[in-house]
Amino acid sequence: MNERSLIQQGQSAVRVESGPGTPDEEAAACTRIVPVVLAGGSGTRLWPMSREHFPKQLIGVVGSDTLLQATVHRLDGFAPEWQVASAPIVVCGEEHRFVIVEQLRACGMDARLVVEPARRDTAPALTLGAALACANGDDAILVVMPSDHAIADVSALQRALECAARHAQRGAIVTLGVPPRSPETGFGYIRIGEALADGAHRIDGFVEKPAPELATQYVTQGGYWWNSGIFVMRASVWLDALRVLQPDMHEACLAAFVDGQHDGAVFRPAVEAFKGTPADSIDYAVMERLSASNGWAPEGVVVALDAGWSDLGSWDAVWAAMEKDEAGNVGRGRVVFEGAVATYAHSDGRLVACVGTSNLVVVETADAVLVADRSKVQDVKGLVARIKAQHAPEADSHRKVQRPWGFYDSIDQGERFQVKRIVVTPGARLSLQLHHHRAEHWTVVRGTALVTRGEESFLLTENESTYIPLGVRHRLENPGKVPLEIIEVQSGAYLGEDDIVRIDDTYGRCG
């Protein structure tokens, strides 16, 4: 049986032809839960820590773990009557795949990765995850979580998810709503409807991010909850709802999945088919259409989430989510406060001293420093757009750039030269490559390097060096047991990272 048939078999397992919410014995028997983590975002509001090529889900802003690492462990110790899959499905982009694999490995988590060839928002991402969950003809309850949110009380989250999973068993699509603590204008709202027996509610509607006066009204009158972006549903129910409500997206995603390729724990959808799918969010594509749809559609249910949830959508939100000193200050890294009040300060390396500051955000990284009024942090997104328009590298990348073989740190640069510190993990190697516009000089400062240069291969040890002429094929490998560290001096007319012609690559980056 081919993959399309298996997926359709999973879909039909719980299709309810007579209307939403109709009981089904097979649906009620399902206790298998598969976490689906959406990790394809590229937020800019937490610049300069979050960048296009290293977004906020990959950094640690509220704890020792990164936001991604915290997310994949949120179902650890879930109620034993539910069978939680040991390997979650993580949907991400190609540019973040290797960092995500390393972070998951570091926190002891195996995962199945779906690598999107293009960004198409959350609805297609979830559809690929649902198709993977149905690909063996099975069906499961999906717990869909953004990878860049913070949850203070994981036990409270799990209790809400248990309630949501029971409604998902019977065919509902469930979202978690956060009872509002203040009239926030940066969140969408869910209008709650009829109360159900267990404290959940039917969804009465969705409201866009409101103006301040309307947000105040929502909080005052009640009946409106923040939209957390966490969803629970059976994989087959999502696919059926999408087939009815968004047939073009359903067909394009299914074609991309069926014609995709599996490489161990990594799945790559077919590129052209996936690029043909409409881009849309889970809310717009399906959730807002449940009550207004014609014909069959599942029931929409919302469960209250009172667990210290934050989407960390700004530096002010990060400040609000963290423990503060007696003056309301939050410091991370090498930070000193003197007479400061309600200030957030973060240091990636250098000492940051805040004297007499009030309601400020100060974020230091190796190549950029942000100083902002806490009431104006939503304007950081526009600031980054201006930096990007100037073609400044700080909008997209950090000075230290992660690679599947290790990392490099751009130490210095000037007209016709650039100096990098390159660290290669034991057993790893760079691609076999050449450059049309630059030559390179390598000096080993730690470890042992195996160098391929043209037709020759040789070893270099500490304090030894070699020269790579322009246009010559070359490769750097670490055959040793300790990290290999070299200083690379590039010289030439053009030193951009796109002047790399890969001839052979262990990590599938050729072309």
XYZ file of C-alpha atoms in Angstrom:
511
model
C 0.000 0.000 0.000
C 1.508 3.382 -0.948
C 1.862 6.353 1.406
C -1.152 8.204 0.022
C -3.358 5.165 0.702
C -1.962 4.772 4.215
C -2.592 8.446 5.009
C -6.113 8.241 3.623
C -6.672 5.064 5.653
C -5.669 6.995 8.771
C -7.937 9.872 7.789
C -10.966 7.674 7.242
C -10.499 5.946 10.583
C -12.404 8.681 12.421
C -14.275 10.541 9.677
C -17.643 11.531 11.097
C -20.068 11.842 8.225
C -23.128 12.664 10.315
C -21.797 15.858 11.893
C -19.249 17.266 14.319
C -18.848 15.683 17.734
C -20.532 12.352 16.888
C -19.085 9.586 19.134
C -16.922 6.971 17.490
C -15.603 3.871 19.273
C -12.292 3.812 17.436
C -11.725 7.511 18.116
C -12.522 7.076 21.810
C -10.047 4.179 22.048
C -7.114 6.288 20.816
C -4.712 7.190 23.628
C -1.527 7.614 21.584
C -0.157 11.165 21.621
C 2.433 12.540 19.211
C 3.913 15.959 20.020
C 4.351 18.174 16.935
C 6.755 21.062 17.512
C 6.627 23.940 15.027
C 10.175 25.306 14.809
C 10.214 27.162 11.499
C 9.903 30.731 12.756
C 12.420 33.552 12.403
C 11.351 36.149 14.950
C 13.065 39.540 14.956
C 11.500 41.194 18.029
C 14.206 39.684 20.265
C 17.027 41.114 18.154
C 20.004 41.205 18.566
C 19.919 37.751 20.186
C 17.338 36.394 17.742
C 18.369 36.670 14.085
C 17.043 35.411 10.758
C 19.540 32.534 10.726
C 19.420 31.882 14.486
C 15.872 32.665 15.712
C 14.587 32.848 19.255
C 13.583 29.176 19.573
C 17.291 28.307 19.357
C 18.410 30.632 22.154
C 17.996 30.523 25.916
C 16.278 33.666 27.173
C 14.381 32.447 30.272
C 16.450 29.497 31.488
C 19.474 27.319 30.891
C 17.738 25.387 28.084
C 16.865 26.911 24.746
C 13.164 27.473 24.087
C 13.165 24.504 21.679
C 14.722 22.206 24.278
C 12.183 23.286 26.885
C 9.306 22.682 24.444
C 10.231 19.097 23.464
C 10.313 18.083 27.149
C 6.927 19.530 28.124
C 5.148 16.178 27.873
C 7.739 14.331 29.992
C 5.939 12.506 32.794
C 2.523 12.941 31.158
C -0.351 10.928 32.677
C 0.458 7.214 32.158
C -2.926 6.351 30.603
C -1.824 8.377 27.571
C 0.897 6.853 25.392
C 3.191 9.750 24.493
C 5.537 9.048 21.582
C 9.186 9.141 22.674
C 10.213 10.927 19.469
C 8.260 14.121 18.727
C 7.820 15.438 15.201
C 9.735 18.705 14.725
C 8.940 20.805 11.640
C 11.712 23.225 10.705
C 13.579 24.852 7.816
C 16.771 23.642 6.175
C 18.808 26.563 7.539
C 18.104 25.535 11.142
C 18.141 21.743 10.783
C 21.663 21.040 11.999
C 21.448 23.314 15.036
C 18.103 21.732 15.981
C 19.563 18.220 15.724
C 22.508 19.223 17.930
C 20.253 20.869 20.523
C 17.944 17.855 20.658
C 20.921 15.525 21.023
C 22.333 17.711 23.803
C 19.116 17.397 25.826
C 18.782 13.648 25.212
C 15.820 13.796 22.843
C 15.363 11.849 19.614
C 12.975 13.373 17.107
C 11.576 12.961 13.621
C 12.346 16.049 11.562
C 10.237 17.409 8.725
C 12.436 19.863 6.805
C 10.387 22.421 4.880
C 11.936 23.627 1.602
C 10.136 26.983 1.945
C 8.158 28.885 4.572
C 4.418 28.499 4.201
C 3.238 29.366 7.747
C 1.854 26.999 10.362
C -1.068 25.277 8.573
C 1.075 23.533 5.910
C 3.691 22.748 8.582
C 1.078 21.024 10.730
C -0.292 19.218 7.669
C 3.109 17.663 6.961
C 3.345 16.589 10.599
C -0.151 15.075 10.483
C 0.662 13.237 7.252
C 3.774 11.771 8.861
C 1.726 10.662 11.867
C -0.745 8.898 9.526
C 1.850 7.504 7.125
C 1.770 3.973 8.580
C -2.012 3.771 8.419
C -2.189 4.620 12.129
C -3.783 7.642 13.759
C -2.792 9.599 16.851
C -3.719 12.658 18.861
C -1.385 15.505 17.940
C -0.275 18.038 20.554
C 0.881 20.973 18.428
C 3.202 23.443 20.171
C 5.156 26.477 18.967
C 8.831 26.084 19.839
C 9.379 29.672 20.982
C 6.979 30.106 23.907
C 7.571 29.942 27.666
C 5.510 27.944 30.178
C 6.188 28.554 33.886
C 3.996 25.709 35.249
C 4.416 22.564 33.131
C 2.137 20.515 35.415
C -0.719 22.959 34.781
C -0.034 22.729 31.043
C -0.239 18.944 31.186
C -3.562 19.064 33.029
C -4.979 21.341 30.334
C -3.635 19.029 27.631
C -5.276 15.999 29.284
C -8.645 17.756 29.105
C -7.963 18.782 25.492
C -6.944 15.232 24.535
C -10.250 13.821 25.789
C -12.129 16.201 23.497
C -9.763 15.388 20.632
C -10.542 11.678 21.122
C -14.136 12.284 20.105
C -13.199 14.295 17.010
C -12.955 17.914 18.183
C -10.152 20.310 17.275
C -9.033 21.918 20.527
C -6.993 25.006 21.315
C -5.721 26.260 24.652
C -6.841 29.745 25.648
C -5.132 31.863 28.306
C -7.412 33.862 30.644
C -6.040 37.402 30.179
C -4.096 39.120 32.953
C -4.075 42.505 31.201
C -5.512 44.157 28.056
C -2.767 43.044 25.668
C -2.994 44.297 22.090
C -0.308 41.969 20.719
C -2.388 38.776 21.009
C -5.375 37.398 19.152
C -8.387 36.550 21.335
C -10.802 33.608 21.443
C -14.443 34.361 22.256
C -15.556 31.483 24.465
C -18.960 29.931 23.963
C -21.087 27.304 25.700
C -19.472 25.695 28.744
C -18.938 21.933 28.603
C -19.073 19.525 31.536
C -15.327 19.525 32.270
C -14.764 23.276 32.209
C -13.895 23.468 28.518
C -15.948 25.673 26.186
C -17.108 25.580 22.631
C -15.378 28.209 20.511
C -17.718 31.061 19.668
C -15.255 32.962 17.469
C -11.814 34.488 17.028
C -10.873 38.146 17.256
C -7.876 39.819 15.631
C -5.346 41.734 17.727
C -7.567 44.493 19.159
C -7.067 48.204 19.720
C -6.288 49.159 23.352
C -9.872 50.237 24.138
C -11.304 46.977 22.827
C -8.694 44.870 24.628
C -9.630 46.632 27.882
C -13.291 45.854 27.211
C -12.506 42.165 26.646
C -10.696 41.892 29.963
C -13.361 43.853 31.865
C -16.424 42.007 30.565
C -14.807 38.553 30.445
C -15.554 35.819 27.944
C -12.377 36.410 25.897
C -9.126 34.452 26.258
C -5.741 34.969 24.672
C -4.979 32.608 21.801
C -1.938 30.555 22.899
C -1.246 28.880 19.537
C -1.282 25.406 21.158
C -3.635 22.919 19.467
C -4.752 19.337 20.090
C -6.505 17.127 17.531
C -6.369 13.733 15.892
C -4.116 13.697 12.840
C -6.883 12.336 10.650
C -9.357 14.965 11.875
C -6.979 17.774 10.912
C -6.424 16.278 7.467
C -10.151 15.821 6.934
C -10.912 19.382 8.066
C -8.241 20.728 5.734
C -9.606 18.638 2.851
C -13.030 20.252 3.323
C -11.995 23.799 4.204
C -8.729 24.236 2.247
C -8.732 21.651 -0.571
C -5.866 23.291 -2.505
C -3.592 23.264 0.536
C -4.594 19.696 1.372
C -3.799 18.442 -2.121
C -0.499 20.301 -2.427
C 0.740 19.175 0.998
C -0.325 15.588 0.386
C 1.473 15.566 -2.963
C 4.587 17.045 -1.342
C 4.483 14.358 1.313
C 3.860 11.395 -0.991
C 6.660 12.448 -3.360
C 9.030 13.376 -0.524
C 12.099 11.506 0.661
C 12.977 9.854 3.962
C 16.579 9.990 5.142
C 16.678 8.197 8.476
C 14.828 10.379 10.968
C 14.656 13.278 8.482
C 11.814 13.724 5.989
C 12.022 16.155 3.076
C 8.791 16.971 1.211
C 8.923 17.367 -2.564
C 10.134 20.897 -3.210
C 7.960 22.061 -6.108
C 4.770 20.521 -4.760
C 5.274 22.138 -1.354
C 6.087 25.523 -2.861
C 2.715 25.316 -4.607
C 0.752 25.209 -1.365
C -0.962 28.402 -0.156
C 0.679 29.985 2.886
C -1.660 30.340 5.862
C -1.812 29.924 9.631
C -3.695 27.229 11.521
C -6.118 29.876 12.808
C -6.975 31.428 9.445
C -6.958 28.211 7.423
C -9.152 26.107 9.710
C -9.930 27.303 13.245
C -11.819 30.468 12.275
C -13.850 28.529 9.707
C -15.104 25.707 11.909
C -18.390 27.280 12.993
C -18.951 29.120 9.677
C -18.119 26.239 7.332
C -20.632 24.580 5.085
C -20.995 20.826 5.301
C -18.958 18.606 7.600
C -16.434 20.134 9.973
C -15.217 19.146 13.444
C -16.271 20.940 16.586
C -14.004 23.714 17.891
C -13.261 23.556 21.625
C -11.120 25.782 23.865
C -9.575 24.699 27.196
C -8.262 27.194 29.746
C -4.482 27.349 30.185
C -3.419 28.974 33.450
C 0.262 28.032 33.500
C 2.283 31.222 33.251
C 2.219 31.184 29.447
C 4.103 33.792 27.416
C 4.805 33.985 23.703
C 7.969 35.993 24.490
C 7.036 38.330 21.687
C 9.190 41.207 22.919
C 11.972 42.007 25.373
C 9.322 43.414 27.711
C 7.614 40.003 27.699
C 10.951 38.356 28.539
C 11.375 40.795 31.449
C 7.830 40.016 32.663
C 8.433 36.242 32.522
C 11.577 36.263 34.682
C 12.332 36.536 38.385
C 13.319 40.074 39.391
C 15.342 41.678 42.141
C 13.763 43.984 44.738
C 13.970 46.930 42.307
C 12.331 45.017 39.466
C 15.552 44.419 37.516
C 16.460 41.314 35.530
C 20.074 40.562 34.648
C 21.558 37.711 32.611
C 25.264 37.199 32.069
C 27.834 39.757 33.289
C 25.443 42.466 34.477
C 25.719 44.975 37.344
C 22.904 47.301 38.509
C 23.466 50.498 40.498
C 20.358 52.502 41.342
C 18.497 50.909 38.421
C 14.747 50.254 38.385
C 12.672 47.877 36.219
C 15.576 47.321 33.820
C 16.320 44.229 31.730
C 19.993 43.708 30.869
C 21.607 40.804 29.039
C 25.304 40.274 28.337
C 26.710 37.705 25.937
C 30.270 38.434 27.058
C 31.229 41.968 28.045
C 30.325 43.525 31.395
C 27.105 45.566 31.162
C 26.713 48.167 33.927
C 23.383 49.967 34.346
C 23.472 53.065 36.571
C 20.268 54.901 37.425
C 18.377 53.384 34.510
C 14.607 53.007 34.564
C 12.373 50.843 32.368
C 15.175 50.101 29.901
C 16.212 47.068 27.892
C 19.948 46.610 27.271
C 21.101 43.580 25.243
C 24.779 43.063 24.394
C 26.088 40.563 21.826
C 29.472 40.235 20.134
C 28.493 42.441 17.190
C 25.499 44.551 18.277
C 24.046 46.330 21.313
C 20.365 47.209 21.765
C 19.242 49.967 24.146
C 15.479 50.523 24.210
C 12.701 51.916 26.345
C 10.632 48.958 27.577
C 7.463 50.660 26.347
C 8.892 50.844 22.805
C 10.260 47.314 22.352
C 7.589 46.447 19.768
C 9.419 48.869 17.461
C 12.463 46.563 17.355
C 10.895 44.714 14.424
C 10.861 47.905 12.345
C 14.415 48.675 13.400
C 15.593 45.283 12.143
C 13.809 45.904 8.837
C 15.825 49.130 8.451
C 19.081 47.320 9.257
C 18.184 44.627 6.732
C 17.451 47.259 4.075
C 20.990 48.556 4.590
C 22.277 45.024 3.814
C 24.009 44.910 7.188
C 24.926 41.347 8.232
C 23.752 41.929 11.819
C 20.121 41.550 10.701
C 20.570 37.940 9.634
C 23.534 36.340 11.400
C 25.553 36.490 14.558
C 29.293 36.969 14.477
C 29.521 33.356 15.653
C 27.770 31.131 13.105
C 26.815 27.502 13.780
C 27.526 24.892 11.111
C 26.874 21.118 11.063
C 30.611 20.521 11.526
C 31.081 23.090 14.331
C 31.168 26.889 14.093
C 33.110 29.898 12.902
C 33.565 33.299 14.524
C 34.337 36.331 12.341
C 37.066 38.002 14.376
C 37.999 40.908 12.108
C 37.496 42.190 8.590
C 38.513 45.061 6.355
C 38.984 45.911 2.713
C 40.015 42.691 0.898
C 40.581 40.615 4.063
C 38.659 38.724 6.743
C 39.865 36.743 9.781
C 37.852 33.819 11.184
C 38.269 31.445 14.089
C 37.056 28.023 12.926
C 36.280 25.156 15.336
C 35.608 21.671 13.908
C 34.146 18.977 16.179
C 35.990 15.610 16.392
C 35.233 13.396 13.397
C 33.582 16.190 11.414
C 34.664 17.720 8.126
C 33.813 20.673 5.949
C 32.640 20.250 2.356
C 35.068 19.742 -0.502
C 34.875 23.199 -2.056
C 36.543 26.007 -3.962
C 36.288 29.787 -4.166
C 36.387 31.978 -7.258
C 37.230 35.242 -5.515
C 39.353 34.522 -2.442
C 42.410 32.671 -1.192
C 42.811 31.339 2.356
C 45.642 30.815 4.836
C 45.045 28.313 7.680
C 47.002 28.141 10.942
C 46.265 25.358 13.447
C 46.157 26.566 17.051
C 44.664 23.437 18.624
C 44.237 19.799 17.554
C 45.103 18.072 14.306
C 43.833 18.968 10.827
C 43.562 16.691 7.805
C 43.800 19.001 4.796
C 42.848 18.220 1.207
C 44.361 20.707 -1.242
C 44.037 19.936 -4.925
C 45.264 16.353 -5.412
C 47.213 16.115 -2.134
C 46.188 15.344 1.452
C 48.322 15.998 4.545
C 48.172 16.521 8.312
C 48.786 19.777 10.159
C 49.362 20.030 13.914
C 49.555 22.996 16.298
C 51.492 26.026 15.019
C 51.619 24.635 11.462
C 49.935 26.358 8.521
C 49.054 26.043 4.844
C 47.897 28.224 1.961
C 44.836 27.557 -0.246
C 45.160 29.417 -3.563
C 42.135 30.919 -5.298
C 40.209 28.351 -7.367
C 41.855 25.254 -5.794
C 39.651 22.476 -4.387
C 40.127 22.006 -0.648
C 38.656 20.411 2.455
C 39.303 20.618 6.207
C 38.707 17.619 8.499
C 39.195 16.814 12.170
C 40.500 13.225 12.520
C 41.348 13.687 16.206
C 39.615 13.294 19.557
C 39.630 16.984 20.577
C 38.097 20.002 18.799
C 40.199 21.343 15.939
C 40.719 25.093 16.119
C 42.262 27.106 13.294
C 42.680 30.760 12.389
C 41.689 31.425 8.783
C 42.800 34.569 6.977
C 40.864 35.213 3.764
C 42.052 37.657 1.120
C 40.498 38.627 -2.187
C 38.129 40.882 -4.044
C 34.951 39.312 -2.602
C 34.647 37.501 0.751
C 30.925 36.647 0.956
C 29.703 33.231 2.115
C 28.011 32.712 -1.252
C 31.442 32.387 -2.914
C 31.491 28.685 -2.020
C 31.234 26.019 -4.725
C 30.588 22.730 -2.926
C 31.796 19.660 -4.821
C 31.089 17.056 -2.138
C 29.403 17.437 1.223
C 28.655 15.031 4.071
C 25.625 17.089 5.079
C 23.837 17.207 1.712
C 24.447 20.917 1.002
C 25.826 20.576 -2.541
C 23.944 22.741 -5.037
